Coordinates of C-alpha atoms and ligand atoms in Angstrom, one line a residue:
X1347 CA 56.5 -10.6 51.8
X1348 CA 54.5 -8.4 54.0
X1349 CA 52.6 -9.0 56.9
X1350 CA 50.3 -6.7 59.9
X1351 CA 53.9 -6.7 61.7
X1352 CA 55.5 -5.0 58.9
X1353 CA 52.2 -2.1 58.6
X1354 CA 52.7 -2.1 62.2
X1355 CA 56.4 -0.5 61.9
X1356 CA 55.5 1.8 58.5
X1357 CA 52.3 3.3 60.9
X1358 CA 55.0 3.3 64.2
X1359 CA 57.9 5.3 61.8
X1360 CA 54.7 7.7 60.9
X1361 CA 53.6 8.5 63.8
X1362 CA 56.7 9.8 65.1
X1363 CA 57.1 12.4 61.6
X1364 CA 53.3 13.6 63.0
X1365 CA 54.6 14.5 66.5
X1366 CA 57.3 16.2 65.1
X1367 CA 54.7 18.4 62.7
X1368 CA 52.9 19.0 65.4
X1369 CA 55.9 20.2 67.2
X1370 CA 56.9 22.5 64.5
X1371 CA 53.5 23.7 64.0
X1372 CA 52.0 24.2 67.3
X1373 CA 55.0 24.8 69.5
X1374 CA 56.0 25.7 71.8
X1375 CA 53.9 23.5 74.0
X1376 CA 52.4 21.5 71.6
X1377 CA 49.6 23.1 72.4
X1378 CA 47.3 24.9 69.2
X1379 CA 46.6 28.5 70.3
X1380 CA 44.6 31.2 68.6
X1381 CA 45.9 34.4 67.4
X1382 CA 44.6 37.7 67.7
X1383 CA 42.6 39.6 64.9
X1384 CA 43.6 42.6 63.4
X1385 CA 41.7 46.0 63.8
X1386 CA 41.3 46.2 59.8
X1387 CA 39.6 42.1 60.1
X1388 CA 37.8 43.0 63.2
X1389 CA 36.2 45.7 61.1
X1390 CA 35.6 44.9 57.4
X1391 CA 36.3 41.4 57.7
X1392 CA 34.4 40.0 61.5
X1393 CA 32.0 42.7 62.3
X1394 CA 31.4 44.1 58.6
X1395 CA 31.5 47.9 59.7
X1396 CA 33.0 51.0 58.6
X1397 CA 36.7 50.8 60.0
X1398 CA 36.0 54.6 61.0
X1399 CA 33.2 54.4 62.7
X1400 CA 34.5 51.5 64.4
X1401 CA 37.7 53.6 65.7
X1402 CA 35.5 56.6 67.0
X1403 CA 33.4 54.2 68.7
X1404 CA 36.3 52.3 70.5
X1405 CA 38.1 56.0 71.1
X1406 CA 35.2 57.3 73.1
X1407 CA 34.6 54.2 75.3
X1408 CA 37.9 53.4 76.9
X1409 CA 36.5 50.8 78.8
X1410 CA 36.0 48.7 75.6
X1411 CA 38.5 46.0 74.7
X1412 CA 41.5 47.6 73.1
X1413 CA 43.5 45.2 72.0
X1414 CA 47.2 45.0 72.1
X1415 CA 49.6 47.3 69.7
X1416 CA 52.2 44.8 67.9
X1417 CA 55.1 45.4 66.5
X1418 CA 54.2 47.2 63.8
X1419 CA 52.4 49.7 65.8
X1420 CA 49.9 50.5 63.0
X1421 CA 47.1 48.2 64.0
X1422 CA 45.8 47.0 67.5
X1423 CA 45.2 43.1 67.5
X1424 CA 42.3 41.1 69.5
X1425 CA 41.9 38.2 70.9
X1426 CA 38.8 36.3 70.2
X1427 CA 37.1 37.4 74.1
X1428 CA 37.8 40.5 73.2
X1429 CA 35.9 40.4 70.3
X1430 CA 33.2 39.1 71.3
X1431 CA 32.8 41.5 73.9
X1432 CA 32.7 44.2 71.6
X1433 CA 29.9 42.6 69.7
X1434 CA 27.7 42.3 72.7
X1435 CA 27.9 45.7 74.3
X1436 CA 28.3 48.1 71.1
X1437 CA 25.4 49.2 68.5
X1438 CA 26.5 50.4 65.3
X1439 CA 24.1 52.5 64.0
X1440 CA 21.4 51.3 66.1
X1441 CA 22.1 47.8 65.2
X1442 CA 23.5 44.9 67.3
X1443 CA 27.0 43.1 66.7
X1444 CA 25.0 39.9 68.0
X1445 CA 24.5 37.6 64.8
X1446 CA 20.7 36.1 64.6
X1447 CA 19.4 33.3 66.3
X1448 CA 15.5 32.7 67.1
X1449 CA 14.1 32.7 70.3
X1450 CA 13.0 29.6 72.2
X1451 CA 14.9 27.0 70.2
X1452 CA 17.8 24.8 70.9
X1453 CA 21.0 25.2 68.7
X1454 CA 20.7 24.3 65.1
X1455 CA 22.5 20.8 64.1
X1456 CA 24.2 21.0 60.3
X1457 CA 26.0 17.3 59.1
X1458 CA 28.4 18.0 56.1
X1459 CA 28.3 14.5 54.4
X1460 CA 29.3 12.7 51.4
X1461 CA 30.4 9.1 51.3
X1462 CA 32.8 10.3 48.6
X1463 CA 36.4 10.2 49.6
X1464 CA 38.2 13.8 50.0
X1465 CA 34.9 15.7 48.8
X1466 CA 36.1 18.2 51.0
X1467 CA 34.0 17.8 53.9
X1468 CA 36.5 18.2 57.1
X1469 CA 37.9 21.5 55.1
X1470 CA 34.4 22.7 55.0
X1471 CA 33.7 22.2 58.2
X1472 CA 36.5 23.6 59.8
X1473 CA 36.0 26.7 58.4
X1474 CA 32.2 26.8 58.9
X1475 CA 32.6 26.1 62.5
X1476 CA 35.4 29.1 62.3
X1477 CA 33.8 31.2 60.4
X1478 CA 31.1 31.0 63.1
X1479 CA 32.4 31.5 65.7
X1480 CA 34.3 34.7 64.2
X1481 CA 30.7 35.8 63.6
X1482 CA 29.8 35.3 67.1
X1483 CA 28.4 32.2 67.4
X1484 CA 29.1 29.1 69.9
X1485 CA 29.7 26.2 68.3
X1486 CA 29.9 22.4 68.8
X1487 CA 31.5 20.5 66.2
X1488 CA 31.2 16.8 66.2
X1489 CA 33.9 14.5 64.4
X1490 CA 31.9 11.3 63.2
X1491 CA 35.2 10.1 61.4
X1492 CA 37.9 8.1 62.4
X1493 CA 40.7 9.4 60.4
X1494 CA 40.2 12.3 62.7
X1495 CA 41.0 15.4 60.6
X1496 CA 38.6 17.3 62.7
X1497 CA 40.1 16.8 65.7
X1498 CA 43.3 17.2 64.5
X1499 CA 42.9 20.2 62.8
X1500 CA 41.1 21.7 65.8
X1501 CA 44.7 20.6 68.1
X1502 CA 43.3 17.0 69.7
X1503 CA 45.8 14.3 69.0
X1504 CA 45.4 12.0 72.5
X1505 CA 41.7 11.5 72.4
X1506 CA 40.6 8.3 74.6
X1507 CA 38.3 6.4 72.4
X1508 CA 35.9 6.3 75.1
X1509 CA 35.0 9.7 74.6
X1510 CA 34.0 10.1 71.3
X1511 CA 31.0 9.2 68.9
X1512 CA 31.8 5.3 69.5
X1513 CA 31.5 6.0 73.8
X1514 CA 28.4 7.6 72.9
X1515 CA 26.5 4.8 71.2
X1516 CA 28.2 2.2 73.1
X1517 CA 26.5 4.1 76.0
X1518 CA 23.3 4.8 74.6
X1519 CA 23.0 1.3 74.1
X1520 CA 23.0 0.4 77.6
X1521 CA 20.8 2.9 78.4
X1522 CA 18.2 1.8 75.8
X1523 CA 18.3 -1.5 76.7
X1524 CA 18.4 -0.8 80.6
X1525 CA 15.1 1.5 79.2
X1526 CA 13.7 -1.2 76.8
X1527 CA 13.7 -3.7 79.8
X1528 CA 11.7 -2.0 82.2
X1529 CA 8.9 -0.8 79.8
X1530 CA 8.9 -4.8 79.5
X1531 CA 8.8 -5.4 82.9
X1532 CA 6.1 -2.8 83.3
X1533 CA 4.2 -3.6 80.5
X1534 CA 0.9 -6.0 81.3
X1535 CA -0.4 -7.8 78.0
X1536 CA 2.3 -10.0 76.7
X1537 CA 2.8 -8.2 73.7
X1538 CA 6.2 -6.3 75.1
X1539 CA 9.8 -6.8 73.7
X1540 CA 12.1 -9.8 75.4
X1541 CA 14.0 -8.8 77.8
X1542 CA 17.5 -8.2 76.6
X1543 CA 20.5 -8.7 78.5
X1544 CA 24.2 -7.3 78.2
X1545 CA 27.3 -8.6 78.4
X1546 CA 29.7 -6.9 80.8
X1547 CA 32.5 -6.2 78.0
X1548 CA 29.9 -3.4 77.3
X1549 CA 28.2 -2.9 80.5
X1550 CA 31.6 -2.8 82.6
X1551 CA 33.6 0.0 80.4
X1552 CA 32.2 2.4 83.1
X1553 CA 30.1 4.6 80.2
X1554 CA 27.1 5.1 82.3
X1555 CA 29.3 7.2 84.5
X1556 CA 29.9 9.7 82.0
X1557 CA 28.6 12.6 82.0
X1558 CA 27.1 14.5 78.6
X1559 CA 29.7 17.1 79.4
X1560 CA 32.6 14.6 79.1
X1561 CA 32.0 14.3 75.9
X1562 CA 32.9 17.8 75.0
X1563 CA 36.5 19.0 74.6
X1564 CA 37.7 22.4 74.4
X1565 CA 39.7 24.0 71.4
X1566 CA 42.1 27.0 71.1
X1567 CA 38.6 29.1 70.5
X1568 CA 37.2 30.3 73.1
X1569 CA 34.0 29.5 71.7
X1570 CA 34.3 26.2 69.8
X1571 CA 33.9 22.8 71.7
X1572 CA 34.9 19.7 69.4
X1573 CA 33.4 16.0 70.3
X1574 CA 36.4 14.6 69.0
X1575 CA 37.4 10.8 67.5
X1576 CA 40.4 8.9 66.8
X1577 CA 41.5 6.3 65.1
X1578 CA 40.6 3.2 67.6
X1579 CA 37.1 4.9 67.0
X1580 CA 37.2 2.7 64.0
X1581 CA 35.9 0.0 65.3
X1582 CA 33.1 1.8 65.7
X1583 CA 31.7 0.3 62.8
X1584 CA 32.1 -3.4 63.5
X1585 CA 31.0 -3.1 67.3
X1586 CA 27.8 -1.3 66.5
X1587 CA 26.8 -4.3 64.0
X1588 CA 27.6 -6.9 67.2
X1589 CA 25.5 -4.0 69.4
X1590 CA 22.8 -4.4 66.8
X1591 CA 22.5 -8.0 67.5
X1592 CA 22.4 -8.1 70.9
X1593 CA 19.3 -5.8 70.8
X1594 CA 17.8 -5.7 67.3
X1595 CA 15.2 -2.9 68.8
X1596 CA 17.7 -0.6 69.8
X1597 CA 17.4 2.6 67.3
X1598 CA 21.2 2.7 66.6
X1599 CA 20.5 6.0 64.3
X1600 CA 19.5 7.7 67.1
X1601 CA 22.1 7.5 69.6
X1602 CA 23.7 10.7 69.4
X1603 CA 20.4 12.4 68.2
X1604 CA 19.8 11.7 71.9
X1605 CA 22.9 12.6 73.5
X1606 CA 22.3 16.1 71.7
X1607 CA 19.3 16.4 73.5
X1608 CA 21.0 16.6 76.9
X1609 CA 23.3 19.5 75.9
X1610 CA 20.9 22.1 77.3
X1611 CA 19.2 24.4 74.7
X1612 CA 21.7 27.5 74.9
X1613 CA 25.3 26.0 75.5
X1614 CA 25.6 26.4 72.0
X1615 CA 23.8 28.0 68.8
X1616 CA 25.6 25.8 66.1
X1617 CA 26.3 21.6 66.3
X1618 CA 27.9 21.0 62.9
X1619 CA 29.2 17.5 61.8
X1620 CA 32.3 16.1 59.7
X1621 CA 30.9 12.6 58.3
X1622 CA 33.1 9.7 57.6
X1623 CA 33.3 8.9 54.0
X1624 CA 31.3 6.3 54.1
X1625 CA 27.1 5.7 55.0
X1626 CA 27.5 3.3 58.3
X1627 CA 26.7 3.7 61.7
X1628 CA 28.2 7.0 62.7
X1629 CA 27.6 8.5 59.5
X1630 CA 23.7 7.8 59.6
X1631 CA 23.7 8.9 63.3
X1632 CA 25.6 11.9 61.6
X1633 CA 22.6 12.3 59.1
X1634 CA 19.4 11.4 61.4
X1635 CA 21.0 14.1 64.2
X1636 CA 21.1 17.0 61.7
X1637 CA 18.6 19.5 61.2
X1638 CA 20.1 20.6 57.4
X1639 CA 21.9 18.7 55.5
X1640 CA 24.8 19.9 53.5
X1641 CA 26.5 17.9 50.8
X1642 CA 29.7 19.2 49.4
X1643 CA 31.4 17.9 46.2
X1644 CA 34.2 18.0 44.4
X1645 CA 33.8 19.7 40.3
X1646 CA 34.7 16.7 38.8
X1647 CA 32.6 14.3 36.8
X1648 CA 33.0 11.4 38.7
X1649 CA 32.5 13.0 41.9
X1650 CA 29.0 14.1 40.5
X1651 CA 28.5 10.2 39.8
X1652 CA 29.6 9.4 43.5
X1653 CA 27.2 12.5 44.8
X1654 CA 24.8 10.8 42.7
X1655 CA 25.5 7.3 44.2
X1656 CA 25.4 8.9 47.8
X1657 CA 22.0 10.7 47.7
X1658 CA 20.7 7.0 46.5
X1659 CA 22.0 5.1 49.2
X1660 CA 21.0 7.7 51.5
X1661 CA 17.3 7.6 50.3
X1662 CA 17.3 3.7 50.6
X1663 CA 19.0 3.7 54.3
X1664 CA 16.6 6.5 55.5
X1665 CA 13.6 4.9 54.5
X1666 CA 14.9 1.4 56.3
X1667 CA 14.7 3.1 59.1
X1668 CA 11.0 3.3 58.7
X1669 CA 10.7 -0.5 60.5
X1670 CA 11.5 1.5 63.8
X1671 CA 8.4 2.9 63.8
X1672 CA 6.3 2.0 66.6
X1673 CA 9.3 0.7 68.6
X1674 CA 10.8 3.9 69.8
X1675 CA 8.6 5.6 72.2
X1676 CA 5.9 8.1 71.4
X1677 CA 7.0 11.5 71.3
X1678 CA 11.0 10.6 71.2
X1679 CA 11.4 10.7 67.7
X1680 CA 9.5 11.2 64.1
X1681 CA 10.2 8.7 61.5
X1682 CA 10.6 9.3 58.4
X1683 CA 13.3 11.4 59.2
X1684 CA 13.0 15.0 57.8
X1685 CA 15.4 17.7 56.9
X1686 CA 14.7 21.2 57.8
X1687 CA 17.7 22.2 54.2
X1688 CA 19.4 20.3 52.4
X1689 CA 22.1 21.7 50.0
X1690 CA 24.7 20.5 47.6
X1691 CA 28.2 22.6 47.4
X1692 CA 30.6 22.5 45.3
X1693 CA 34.3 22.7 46.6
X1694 CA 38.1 22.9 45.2
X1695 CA 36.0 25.0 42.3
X1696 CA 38.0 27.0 39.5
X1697 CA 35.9 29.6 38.5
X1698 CA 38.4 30.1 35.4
X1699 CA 38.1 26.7 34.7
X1700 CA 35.3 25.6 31.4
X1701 CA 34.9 22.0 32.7
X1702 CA 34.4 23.3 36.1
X1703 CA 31.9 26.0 35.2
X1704 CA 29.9 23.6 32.8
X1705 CA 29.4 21.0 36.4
X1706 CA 28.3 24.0 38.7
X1707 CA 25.9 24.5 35.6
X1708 CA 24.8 20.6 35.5
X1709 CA 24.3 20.7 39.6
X1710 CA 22.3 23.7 39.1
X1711 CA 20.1 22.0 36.6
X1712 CA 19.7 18.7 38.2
X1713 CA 19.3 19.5 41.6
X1714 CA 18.0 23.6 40.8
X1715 CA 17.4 25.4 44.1
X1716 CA 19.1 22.9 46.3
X1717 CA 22.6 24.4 45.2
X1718 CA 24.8 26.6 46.5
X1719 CA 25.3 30.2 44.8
X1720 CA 28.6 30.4 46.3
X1721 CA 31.5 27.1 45.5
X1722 CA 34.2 26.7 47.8
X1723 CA 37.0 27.4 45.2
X1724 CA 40.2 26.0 45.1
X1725 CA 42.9 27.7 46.9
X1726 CA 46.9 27.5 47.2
X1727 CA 46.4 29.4 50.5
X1728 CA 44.0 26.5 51.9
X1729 CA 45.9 24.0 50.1
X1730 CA 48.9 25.5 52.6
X1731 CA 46.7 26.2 55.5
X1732 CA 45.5 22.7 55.6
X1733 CA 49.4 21.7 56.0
X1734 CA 49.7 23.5 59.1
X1735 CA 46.6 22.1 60.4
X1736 CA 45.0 25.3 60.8
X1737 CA 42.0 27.3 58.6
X1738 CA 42.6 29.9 56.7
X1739 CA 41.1 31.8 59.5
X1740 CA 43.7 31.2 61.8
X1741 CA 46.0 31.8 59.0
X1742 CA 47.8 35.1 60.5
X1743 CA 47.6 36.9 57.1
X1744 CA 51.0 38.4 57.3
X1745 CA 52.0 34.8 57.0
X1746 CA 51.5 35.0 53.0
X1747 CA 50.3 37.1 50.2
X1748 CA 47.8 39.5 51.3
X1749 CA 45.8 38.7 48.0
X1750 CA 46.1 34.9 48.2
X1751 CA 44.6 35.0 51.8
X1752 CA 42.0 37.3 51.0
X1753 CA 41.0 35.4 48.2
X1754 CA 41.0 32.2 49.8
X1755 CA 38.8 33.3 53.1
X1756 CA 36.5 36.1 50.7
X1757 CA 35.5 32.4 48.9
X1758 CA 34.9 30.8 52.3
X1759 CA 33.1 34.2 53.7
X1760 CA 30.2 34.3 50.7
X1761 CA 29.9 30.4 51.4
X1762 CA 29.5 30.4 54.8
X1763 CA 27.2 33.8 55.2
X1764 CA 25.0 31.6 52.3
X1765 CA 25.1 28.9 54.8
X1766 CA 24.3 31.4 57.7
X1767 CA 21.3 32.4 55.9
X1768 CA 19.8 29.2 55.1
X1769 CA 20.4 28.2 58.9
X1770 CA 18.8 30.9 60.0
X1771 CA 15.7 30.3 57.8
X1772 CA 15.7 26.4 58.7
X1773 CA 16.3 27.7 62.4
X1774 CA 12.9 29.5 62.5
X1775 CA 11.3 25.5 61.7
X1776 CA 12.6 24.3 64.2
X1777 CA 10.4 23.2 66.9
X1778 CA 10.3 25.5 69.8
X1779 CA 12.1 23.9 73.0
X1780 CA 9.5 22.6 76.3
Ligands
ATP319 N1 39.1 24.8 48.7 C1 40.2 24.1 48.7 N2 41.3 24.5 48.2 C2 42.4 23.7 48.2 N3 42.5 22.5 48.7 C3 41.4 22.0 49.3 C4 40.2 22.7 49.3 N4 39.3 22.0 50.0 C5 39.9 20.8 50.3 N5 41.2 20.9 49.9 C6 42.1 19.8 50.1 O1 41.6 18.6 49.6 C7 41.9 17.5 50.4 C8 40.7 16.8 50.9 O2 39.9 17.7 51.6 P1 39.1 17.2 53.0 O3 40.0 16.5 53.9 O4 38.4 18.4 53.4 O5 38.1 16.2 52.3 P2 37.1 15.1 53.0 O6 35.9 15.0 52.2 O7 36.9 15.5 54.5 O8 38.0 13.8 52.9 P3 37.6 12.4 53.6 O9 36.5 11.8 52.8 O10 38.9 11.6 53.6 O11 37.2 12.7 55.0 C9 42.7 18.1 51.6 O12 44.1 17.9 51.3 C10 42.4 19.5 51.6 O13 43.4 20.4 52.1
MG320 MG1 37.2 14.3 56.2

């Protein structure tokens, strides 16, 4: 017979074999670091110019980052800084390096969600954020899920639960109320909300104190911040349902909608999310944050079911939050919530596969223009990527088959520069910023 003592040792004897992957795979510090790039991926691959062109360019500006010369002596490698400056101080052909982003608005907020289990949304996130940021973007990705892949993938293993998605609605929370009280206090007729009071098992964790920038964790990019979680971020779920009762007014949906809003307008020019796989708390603070909405899913029949289950629930918990109308202040916040895109994509696709064909296809009917062109296909190289914690954009490519990497990050290239454009289009919707 079993009992929480004996899951207690199996997860103890399992945590140890994870610090010793994360040894072998990040050492020697245990620390994740980036690598450099290549000058053939700097060129055809990062900034999509004649390698050439590119050479003579660097050649007659010596005071251009030039990279280091490995080993091999053929090509010169760069780190990430480096890169980026390149993109901002050289025109090619009259034309900036600088990838597009609209004037006068804050950065763009994309949730990659699907209650289905193992849809692929942490692996499409990692890369999207990656992808960005290799195209010059600063990103902030937010994990919304527990099980942490995110955050581990990006290198955070010891992440205080304080300071992740739970700390900031746990927060928000006290701030509302604190807020909530005072309009009552203010308010003359006697038509304002009860006064609510908090116990001080929520009030005395100290979250007030934080800051919004304590929230944000750096990565081994220079230019990728993760809001991580962990696993004691589980609770998440059960505490916001108590929070909920202490103050039925409080818009719970909104919490990290607000906490976004501090981040001042250009700190970043991306916010993507990784939603648990589930609709709940964090997920539809996940959802009502987002700008576009991107729903990835597997080829499969049943996960077309699920996707179809999903969207359902979705619909149904969006349009409960309709009874907050009215309670949140004028001006904070429009109900219903509305998406500025929303997209299915399908991942772990075989594009020699019949069945697999025949469900892009059925998507594509159902759902017409909301589909991606371009499915995330299935890949040994992210299959192996993913074991090392790492993208296939950190994969150094003379770590396997030229081909199979190529292959792999071509798939996720066309995906993401789909993505790109649809952001940017969304992005010009966007209210301007005050
Ligand atoms: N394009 C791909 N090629 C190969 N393997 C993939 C691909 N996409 C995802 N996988 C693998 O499928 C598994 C599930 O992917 P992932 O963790 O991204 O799904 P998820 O939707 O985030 O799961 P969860 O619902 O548990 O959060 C992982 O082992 C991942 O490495
Ligand atoms: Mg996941």
């Amino acid at each position: 017979m079993f009992t929480h003592e004996d899951l207690a040792r199996l997860q103890g004897q399992s945590l140890k074999m994870q610090g010793w992957i994360r040894q072998q795979t990040y050492s020697p510090d245990m620390e994740k670091t980036l690598r450099r790039f290549s000058s053939w991926e700097l060129a055809e691959l990062i900034l999509r110019v004649n390698q050439s062109t590119l050479r003579g360019r660097m050649a007659t500006d010596p005071s251009l980052p030039q990279g280091l010369v490995e080993e091999d002596g053929r090509q010169r490698w760069y780190t990430l800084e480096e890169i980026n400056e390149i993109r901002r101080r050289l025109k090619i052909n009259r034309k900036s390096l600088l990838p597009p982003r609209p004037q006068g608005k804050r950065a763009i907020r994309a949730a990659i969600a699907n209650f289905k289990g193992g849809a692929g949304k942490s692996t499409v996130a990692l890369h999207f954020a990656h992808a960005a940021a290799l195209d010059g973007y600063r990103v902030l990705a937010v994990d919304f899920d527990p099980q942490a892949t995110l955050s581990h993938s990006m290198g955070l293993s010891d992440v205080a639960e304080e300071v992740t998605v739970w700390g900031i609605m746990a927060r928000d929370l006290i701030r509302e109320t604190e807020r909530m009280n005072n309009a009552a206090r203010g308010a003359e007729s006697g038509v304002a909300l009860p006064e609510r009071k908090l116990p001080s098992s929520i009030t005395g964790m100290g979250l007030t104190e934080l800051r919004t920038k304590d929230f944000i964790k750096p990565t081994s990019w220079p230019t990728v911040d993760v809001i991580p979680s962990c696993a004691n971020a589980a609770f998440v779920e059960f505490a916001s349902a108590q929070y909920r009762n202490l103050n039925p007014e409080w818009s719970f949906f909104a919490a990290v909608s607000r906490y976004l809003d501090t981040i001042p307008a250009d700190d970043y020019d991306l916010v993507i999310f990784d939603c648990p796989p589930a609709i709940g708390y964090q997920s539809m603070n996940a959802v009502f944050a987002a700008d576009v909405l991107y729903v990835p899913s597997g080829p499969g029949y049943w996960e077309y079911d699920s996707t179809t289950s999903f969207i359902g629930q979705l619909a149904e918990a969006l349009a409960d939050l309709s009874q907050f109308q009215g309670i949140v202040p004028a001006g904070t916040m429009t109900l219903p919530k509305t998406f500025l895109d929303l997209r299915f994509l399908l991942t772990r696709f075989e594009p020699n596969n019949d069945l697999h064909r025949a469900m892009h296809q059925a998507f594509r009917k159902v759902f017409e223009g909301r589909v991606a062109e371009h499915p995330i296909e299935m890949t040994r190289a992210v299959e192996q990527s993913g074991r090392f914690l790492a993208s296939i954009y950190e994969t150094d490519y003379r770590e396997m088959t030229r081909e199979t990497w190529r292959r792999a990050r071509a798939s996720f290239d066309r995906a993401y520069l789909e993505f790109r454009d649809n952001l940017v289009t969304a992005w010009d919707k966007l209210e301007d910023e005050a």
